[in-house]
PDB file of C-alpha atoms in Angstrom:
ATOM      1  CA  UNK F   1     124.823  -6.501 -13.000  1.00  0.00           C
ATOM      2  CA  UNK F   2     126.545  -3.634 -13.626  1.00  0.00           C
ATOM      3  CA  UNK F   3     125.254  -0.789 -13.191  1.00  0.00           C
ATOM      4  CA  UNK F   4     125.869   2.234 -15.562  1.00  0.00           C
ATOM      5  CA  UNK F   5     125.371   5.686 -13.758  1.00  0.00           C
ATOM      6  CA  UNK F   6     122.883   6.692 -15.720  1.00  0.00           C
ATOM      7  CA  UNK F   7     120.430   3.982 -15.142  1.00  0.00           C
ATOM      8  CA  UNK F   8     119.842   3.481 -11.560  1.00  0.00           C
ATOM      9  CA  UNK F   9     118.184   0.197 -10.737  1.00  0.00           C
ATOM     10  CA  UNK F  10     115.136   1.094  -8.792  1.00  0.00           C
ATOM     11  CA  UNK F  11     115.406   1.310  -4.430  1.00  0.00           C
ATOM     12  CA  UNK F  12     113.668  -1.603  -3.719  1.00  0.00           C
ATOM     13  CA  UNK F  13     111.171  -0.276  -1.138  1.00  0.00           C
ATOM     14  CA  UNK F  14     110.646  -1.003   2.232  1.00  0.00           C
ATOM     15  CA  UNK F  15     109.190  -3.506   3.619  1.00  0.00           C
ATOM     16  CA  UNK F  16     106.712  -2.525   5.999  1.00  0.00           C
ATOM     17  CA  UNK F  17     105.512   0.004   3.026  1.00  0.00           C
ATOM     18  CA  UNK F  18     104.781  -2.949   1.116  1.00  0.00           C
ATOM     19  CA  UNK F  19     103.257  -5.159   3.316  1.00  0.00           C
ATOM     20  CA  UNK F  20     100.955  -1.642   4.379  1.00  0.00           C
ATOM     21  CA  UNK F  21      99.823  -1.426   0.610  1.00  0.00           C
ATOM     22  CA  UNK F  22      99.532  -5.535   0.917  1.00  0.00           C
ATOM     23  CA  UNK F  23      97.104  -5.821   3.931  1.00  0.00           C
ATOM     24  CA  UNK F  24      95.670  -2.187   2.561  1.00  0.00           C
ATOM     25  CA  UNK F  25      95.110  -4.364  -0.738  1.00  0.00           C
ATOM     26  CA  UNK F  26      93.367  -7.192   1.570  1.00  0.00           C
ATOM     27  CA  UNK F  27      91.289  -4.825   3.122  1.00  0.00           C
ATOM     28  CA  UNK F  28      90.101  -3.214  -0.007  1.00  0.00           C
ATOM     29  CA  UNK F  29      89.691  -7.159  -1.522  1.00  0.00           C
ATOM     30  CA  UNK F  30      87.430  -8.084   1.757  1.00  0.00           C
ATOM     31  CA  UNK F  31      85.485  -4.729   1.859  1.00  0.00           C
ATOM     32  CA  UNK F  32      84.410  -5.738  -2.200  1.00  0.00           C
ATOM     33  CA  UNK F  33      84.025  -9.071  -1.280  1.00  0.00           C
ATOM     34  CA  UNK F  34      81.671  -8.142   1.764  1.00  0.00           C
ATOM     35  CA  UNK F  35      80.360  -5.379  -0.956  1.00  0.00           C
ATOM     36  CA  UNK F  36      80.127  -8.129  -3.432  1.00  0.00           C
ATOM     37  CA  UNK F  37      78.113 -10.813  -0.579  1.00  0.00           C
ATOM     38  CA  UNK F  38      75.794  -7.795  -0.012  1.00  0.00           C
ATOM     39  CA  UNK F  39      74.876  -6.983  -3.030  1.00  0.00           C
ATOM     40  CA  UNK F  40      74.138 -10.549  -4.113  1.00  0.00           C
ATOM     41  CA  UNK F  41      72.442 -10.968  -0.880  1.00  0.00           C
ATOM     42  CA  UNK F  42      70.652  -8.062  -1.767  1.00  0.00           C
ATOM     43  CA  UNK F  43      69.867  -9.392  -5.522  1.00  0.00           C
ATOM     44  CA  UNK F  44      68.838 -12.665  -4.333  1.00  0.00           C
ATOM     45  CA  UNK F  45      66.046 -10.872  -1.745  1.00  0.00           C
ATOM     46  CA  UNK F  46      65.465  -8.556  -4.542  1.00  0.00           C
ATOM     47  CA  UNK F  47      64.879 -11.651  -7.154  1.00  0.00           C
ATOM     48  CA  UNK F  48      62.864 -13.365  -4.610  1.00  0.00           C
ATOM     49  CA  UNK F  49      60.683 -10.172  -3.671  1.00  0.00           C
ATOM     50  CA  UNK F  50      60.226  -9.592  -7.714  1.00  0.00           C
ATOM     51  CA  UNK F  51      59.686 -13.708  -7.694  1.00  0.00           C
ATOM     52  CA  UNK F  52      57.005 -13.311  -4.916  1.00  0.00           C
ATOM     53  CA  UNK F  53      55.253  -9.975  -6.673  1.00  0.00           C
ATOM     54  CA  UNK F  54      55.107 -11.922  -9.957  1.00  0.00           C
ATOM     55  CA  UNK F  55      53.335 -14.787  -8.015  1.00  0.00           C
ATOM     56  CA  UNK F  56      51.323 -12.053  -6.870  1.00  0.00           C
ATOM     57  CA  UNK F  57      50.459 -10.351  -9.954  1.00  0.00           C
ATOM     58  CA  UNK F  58      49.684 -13.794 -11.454  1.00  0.00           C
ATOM     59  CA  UNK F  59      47.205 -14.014  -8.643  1.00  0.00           C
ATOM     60  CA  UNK F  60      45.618 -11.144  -9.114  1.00  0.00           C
ATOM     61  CA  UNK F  61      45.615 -11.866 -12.821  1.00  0.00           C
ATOM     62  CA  UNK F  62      43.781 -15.069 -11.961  1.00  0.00           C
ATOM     63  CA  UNK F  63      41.394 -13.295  -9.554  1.00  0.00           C
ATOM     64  CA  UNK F  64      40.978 -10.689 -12.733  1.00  0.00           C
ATOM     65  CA  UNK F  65      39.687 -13.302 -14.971  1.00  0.00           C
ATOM     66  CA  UNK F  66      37.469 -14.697 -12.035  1.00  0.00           C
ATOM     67  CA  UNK F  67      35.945 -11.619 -11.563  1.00  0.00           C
ATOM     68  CA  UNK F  68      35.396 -10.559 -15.161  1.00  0.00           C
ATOM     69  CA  UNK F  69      33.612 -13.691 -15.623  1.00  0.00           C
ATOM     70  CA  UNK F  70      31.746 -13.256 -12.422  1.00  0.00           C
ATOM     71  CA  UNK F  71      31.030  -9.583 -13.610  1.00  0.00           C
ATOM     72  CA  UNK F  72      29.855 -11.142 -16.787  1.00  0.00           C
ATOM     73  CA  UNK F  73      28.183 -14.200 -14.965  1.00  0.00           C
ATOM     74  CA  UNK F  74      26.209 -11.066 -12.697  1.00  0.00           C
ATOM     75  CA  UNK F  75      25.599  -8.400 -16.086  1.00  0.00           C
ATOM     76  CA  UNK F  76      23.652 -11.385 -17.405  1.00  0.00           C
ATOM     77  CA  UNK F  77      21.648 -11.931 -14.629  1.00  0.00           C
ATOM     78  CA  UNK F  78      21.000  -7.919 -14.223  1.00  0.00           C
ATOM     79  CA  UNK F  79      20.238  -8.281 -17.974  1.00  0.00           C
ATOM     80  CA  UNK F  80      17.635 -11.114 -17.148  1.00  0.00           C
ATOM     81  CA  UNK F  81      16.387  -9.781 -14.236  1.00  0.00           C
ATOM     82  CA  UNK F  82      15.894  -6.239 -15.840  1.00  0.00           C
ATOM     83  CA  UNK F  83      14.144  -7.668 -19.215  1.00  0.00           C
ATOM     84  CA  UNK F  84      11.726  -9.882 -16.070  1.00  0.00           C
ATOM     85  CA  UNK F  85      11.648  -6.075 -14.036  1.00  0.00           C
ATOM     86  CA  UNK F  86      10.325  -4.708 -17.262  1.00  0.00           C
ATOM     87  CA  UNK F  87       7.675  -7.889 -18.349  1.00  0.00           C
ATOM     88  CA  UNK F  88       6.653  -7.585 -14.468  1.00  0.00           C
ATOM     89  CA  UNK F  89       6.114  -3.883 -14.933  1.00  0.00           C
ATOM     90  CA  UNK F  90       3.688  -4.303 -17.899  1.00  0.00           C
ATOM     91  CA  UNK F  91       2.176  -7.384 -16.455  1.00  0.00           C
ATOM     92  CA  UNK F  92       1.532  -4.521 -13.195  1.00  0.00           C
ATOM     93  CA  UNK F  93       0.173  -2.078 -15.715  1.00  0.00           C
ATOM     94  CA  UNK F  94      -2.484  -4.452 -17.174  1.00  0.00           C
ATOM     95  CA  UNK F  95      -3.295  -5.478 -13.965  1.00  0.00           C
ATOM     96  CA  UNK F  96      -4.170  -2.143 -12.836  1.00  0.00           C
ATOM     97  CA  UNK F  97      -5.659  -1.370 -16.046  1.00  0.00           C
ATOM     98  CA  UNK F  98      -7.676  -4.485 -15.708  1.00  0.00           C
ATOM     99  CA  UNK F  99      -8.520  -3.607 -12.188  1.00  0.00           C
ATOM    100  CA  UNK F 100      -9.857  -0.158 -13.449  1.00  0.00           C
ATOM    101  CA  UNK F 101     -12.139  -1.615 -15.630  1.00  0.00           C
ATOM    102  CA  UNK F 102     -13.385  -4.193 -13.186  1.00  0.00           C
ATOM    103  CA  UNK F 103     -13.878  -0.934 -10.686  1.00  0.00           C
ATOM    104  CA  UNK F 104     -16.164   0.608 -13.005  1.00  0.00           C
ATOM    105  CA  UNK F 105     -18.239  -3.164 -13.883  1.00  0.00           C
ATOM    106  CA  UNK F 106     -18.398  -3.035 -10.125  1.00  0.00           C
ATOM    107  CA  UNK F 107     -19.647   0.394  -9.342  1.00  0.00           C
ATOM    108  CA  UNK F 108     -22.233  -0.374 -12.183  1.00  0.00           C
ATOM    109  CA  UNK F 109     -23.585  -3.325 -10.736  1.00  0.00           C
ATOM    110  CA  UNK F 110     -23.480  -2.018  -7.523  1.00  0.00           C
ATOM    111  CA  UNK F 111     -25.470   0.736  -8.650  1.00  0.00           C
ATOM    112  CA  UNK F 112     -27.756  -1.459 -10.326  1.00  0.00           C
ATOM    113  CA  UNK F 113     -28.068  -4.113  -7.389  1.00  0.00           C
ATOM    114  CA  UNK F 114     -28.998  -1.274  -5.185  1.00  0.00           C
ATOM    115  CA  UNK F 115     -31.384  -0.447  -8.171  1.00  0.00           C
ATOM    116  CA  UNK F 116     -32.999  -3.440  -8.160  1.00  0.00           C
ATOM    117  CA  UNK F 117     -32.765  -4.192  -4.225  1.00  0.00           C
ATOM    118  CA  UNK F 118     -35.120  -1.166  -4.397  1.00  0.00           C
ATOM    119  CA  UNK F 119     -37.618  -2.541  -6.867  1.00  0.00           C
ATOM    120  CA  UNK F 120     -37.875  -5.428  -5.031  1.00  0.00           C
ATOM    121  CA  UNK F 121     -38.537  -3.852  -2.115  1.00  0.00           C
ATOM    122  CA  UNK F 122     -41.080  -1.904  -3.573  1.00  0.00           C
ATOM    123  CA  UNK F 123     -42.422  -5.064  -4.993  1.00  0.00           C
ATOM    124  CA  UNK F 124     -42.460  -7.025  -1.839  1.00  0.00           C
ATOM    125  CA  UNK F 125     -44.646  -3.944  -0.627  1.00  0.00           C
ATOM    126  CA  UNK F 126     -46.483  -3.986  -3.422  1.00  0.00           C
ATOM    127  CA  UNK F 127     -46.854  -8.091  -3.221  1.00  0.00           C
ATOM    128  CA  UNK F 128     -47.732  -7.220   0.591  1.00  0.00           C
ATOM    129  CA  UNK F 129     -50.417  -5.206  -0.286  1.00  0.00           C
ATOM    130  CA  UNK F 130     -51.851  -7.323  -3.145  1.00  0.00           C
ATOM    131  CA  UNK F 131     -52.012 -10.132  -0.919  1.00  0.00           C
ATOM    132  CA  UNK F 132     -53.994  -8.436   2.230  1.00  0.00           C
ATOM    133  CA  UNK F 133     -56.215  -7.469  -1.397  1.00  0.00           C
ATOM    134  CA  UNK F 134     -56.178 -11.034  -2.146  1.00  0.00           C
ATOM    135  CA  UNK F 135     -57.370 -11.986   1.741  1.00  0.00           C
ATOM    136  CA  UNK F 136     -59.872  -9.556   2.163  1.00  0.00           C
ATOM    137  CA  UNK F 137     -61.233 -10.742  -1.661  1.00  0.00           C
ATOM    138  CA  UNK F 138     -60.871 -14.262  -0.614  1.00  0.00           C
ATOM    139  CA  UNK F 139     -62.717 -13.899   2.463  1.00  0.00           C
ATOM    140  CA  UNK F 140     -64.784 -11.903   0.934  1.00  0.00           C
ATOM    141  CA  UNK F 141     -65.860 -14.922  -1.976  1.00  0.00           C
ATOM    142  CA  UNK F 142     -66.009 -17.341   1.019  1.00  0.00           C
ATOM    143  CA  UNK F 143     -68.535 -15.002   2.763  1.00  0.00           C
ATOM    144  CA  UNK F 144     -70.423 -15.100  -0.769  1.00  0.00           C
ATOM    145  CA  UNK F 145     -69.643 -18.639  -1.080  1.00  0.00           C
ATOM    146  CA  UNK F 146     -71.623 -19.189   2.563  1.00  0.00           C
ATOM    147  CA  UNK F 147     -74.180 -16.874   2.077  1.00  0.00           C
ATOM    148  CA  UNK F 148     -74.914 -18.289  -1.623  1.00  0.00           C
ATOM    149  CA  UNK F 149     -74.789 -21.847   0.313  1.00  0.00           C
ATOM    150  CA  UNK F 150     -77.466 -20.679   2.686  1.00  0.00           C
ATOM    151  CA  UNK F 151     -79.287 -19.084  -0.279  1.00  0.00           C
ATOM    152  CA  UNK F 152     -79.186 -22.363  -1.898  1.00  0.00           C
ATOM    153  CA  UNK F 153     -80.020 -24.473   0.902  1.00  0.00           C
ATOM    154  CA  UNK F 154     -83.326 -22.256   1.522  1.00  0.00           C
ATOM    155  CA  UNK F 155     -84.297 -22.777  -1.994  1.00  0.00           C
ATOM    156  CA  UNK F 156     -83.443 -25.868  -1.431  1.00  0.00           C
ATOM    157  CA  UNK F 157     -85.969 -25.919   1.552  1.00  0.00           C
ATOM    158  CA  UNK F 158     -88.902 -23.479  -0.652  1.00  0.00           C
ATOM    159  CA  UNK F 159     -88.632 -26.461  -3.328  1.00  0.00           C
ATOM    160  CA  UNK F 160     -88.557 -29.168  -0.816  1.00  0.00           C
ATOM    161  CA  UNK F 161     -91.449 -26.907   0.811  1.00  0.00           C
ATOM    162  CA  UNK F 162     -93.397 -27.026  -2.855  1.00  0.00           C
ATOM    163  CA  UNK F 163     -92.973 -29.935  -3.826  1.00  0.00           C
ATOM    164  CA  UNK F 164     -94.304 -31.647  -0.632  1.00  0.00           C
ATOM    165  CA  UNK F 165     -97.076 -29.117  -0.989  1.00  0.00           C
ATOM    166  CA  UNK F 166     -97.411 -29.710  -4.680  1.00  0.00           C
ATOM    167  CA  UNK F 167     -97.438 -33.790  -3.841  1.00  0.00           C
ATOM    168  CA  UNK F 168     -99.576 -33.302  -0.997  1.00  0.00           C
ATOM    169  CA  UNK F 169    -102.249 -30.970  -2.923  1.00  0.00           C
ATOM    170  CA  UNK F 170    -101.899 -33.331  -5.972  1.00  0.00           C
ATOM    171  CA  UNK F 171    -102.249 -36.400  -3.963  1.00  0.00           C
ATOM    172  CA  UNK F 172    -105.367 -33.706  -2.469  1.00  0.00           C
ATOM    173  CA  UNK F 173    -106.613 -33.312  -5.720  1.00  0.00           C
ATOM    174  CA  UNK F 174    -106.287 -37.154  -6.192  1.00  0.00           C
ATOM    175  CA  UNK F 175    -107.932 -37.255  -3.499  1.00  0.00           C
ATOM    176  CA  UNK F 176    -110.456 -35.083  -4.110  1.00  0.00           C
ATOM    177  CA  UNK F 177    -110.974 -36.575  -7.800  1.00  0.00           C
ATOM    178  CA  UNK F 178    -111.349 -39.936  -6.248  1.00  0.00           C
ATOM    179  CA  UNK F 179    -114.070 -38.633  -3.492  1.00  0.00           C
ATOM    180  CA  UNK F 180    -115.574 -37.048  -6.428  1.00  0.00           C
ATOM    181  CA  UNK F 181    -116.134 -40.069  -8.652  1.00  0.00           C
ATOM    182  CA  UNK F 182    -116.831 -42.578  -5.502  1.00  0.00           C
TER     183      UNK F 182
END
């Protein structure tokens, strides 16, 4: 080749510079490799971790819907058991209503128990008394009764008496008639 003077053909550089920028060029190469590894290392965990929270989130999703359901499941019973609170509260309030009324029945009977616990008392005394009356009147008729008897039995005994003496002084008489005409 010739060379012209105004063209220089270009030093070729030295060796050791080159093989400097070579294994300076291998380092840089490994430390983006190694940069590279990382980072995909890193991407992977990161894509696993973001694989893992979606897992997650569908989880939680699931345990959403399970507990909206539930929540719905338990606002129908609170419904349920509020409308049964509310029937059970009136049903109370008739009750006592009821009760009231019954109260005042009862203090009225009571009243008029003791009422008539008291008449009948004063009957029984009154009954008491009637009947000591009704003893002293019956022995009173029997005393009558025995004394009429007696009565009786004398006249009984006067009759008796007069009509022996009215047989006697007829059969006397008789008597008498027949001494008469003999």
């Amino acid at each position: 080749w010739p060379r012209s003077r105004k063209t220089r053909a270009p030093r070729p550089a030295p060796q050791k510079q080159l093989l400097a920028q070579w294994k300076s060029s291998l380092t840089a190469v490994q430390k983006r490799d190694e940069a590279l590894s990382e980072i995909q290392s890193a991407l992977r965990e990161q894509q696993q971790q973001q694989l893992a929270m979606e897992s997650e989130i569908e989880a939680y999703k699931r345990d959403i819907t399970r507990q909206q359901v539930s929540n719905e499941n338990l606002t129908s019973v609170l419904r349920k058991v509020e409308g049964e609170s509310m029937f059970v509260g009136r049903q109370i309030e008739a009750c006592l209503e009821k009760q009231a009324r019954l109260q005042d029945v009862f203090t009225k009977l009571s009243k008029s128990l003791e009422h008539t616990e008291k008449t009948a008392e004063a009957h029984k005394a009154d009954l008491k008394a009637l009947q000591g009356e009704q003893a002293a009147v019956d022995r009173a008729a029997q005393k009558v009764a025995s004394e009429a008897r007696s009565i009786e039995d004398e006249m009984l005994a006067v009759v008796s008496d007069q009509a022996t003496s009215e047989k006697s002084g007829a059969k006397a008489a008789k008597d008498i008639q027949a001494l008469r005409k003999a």
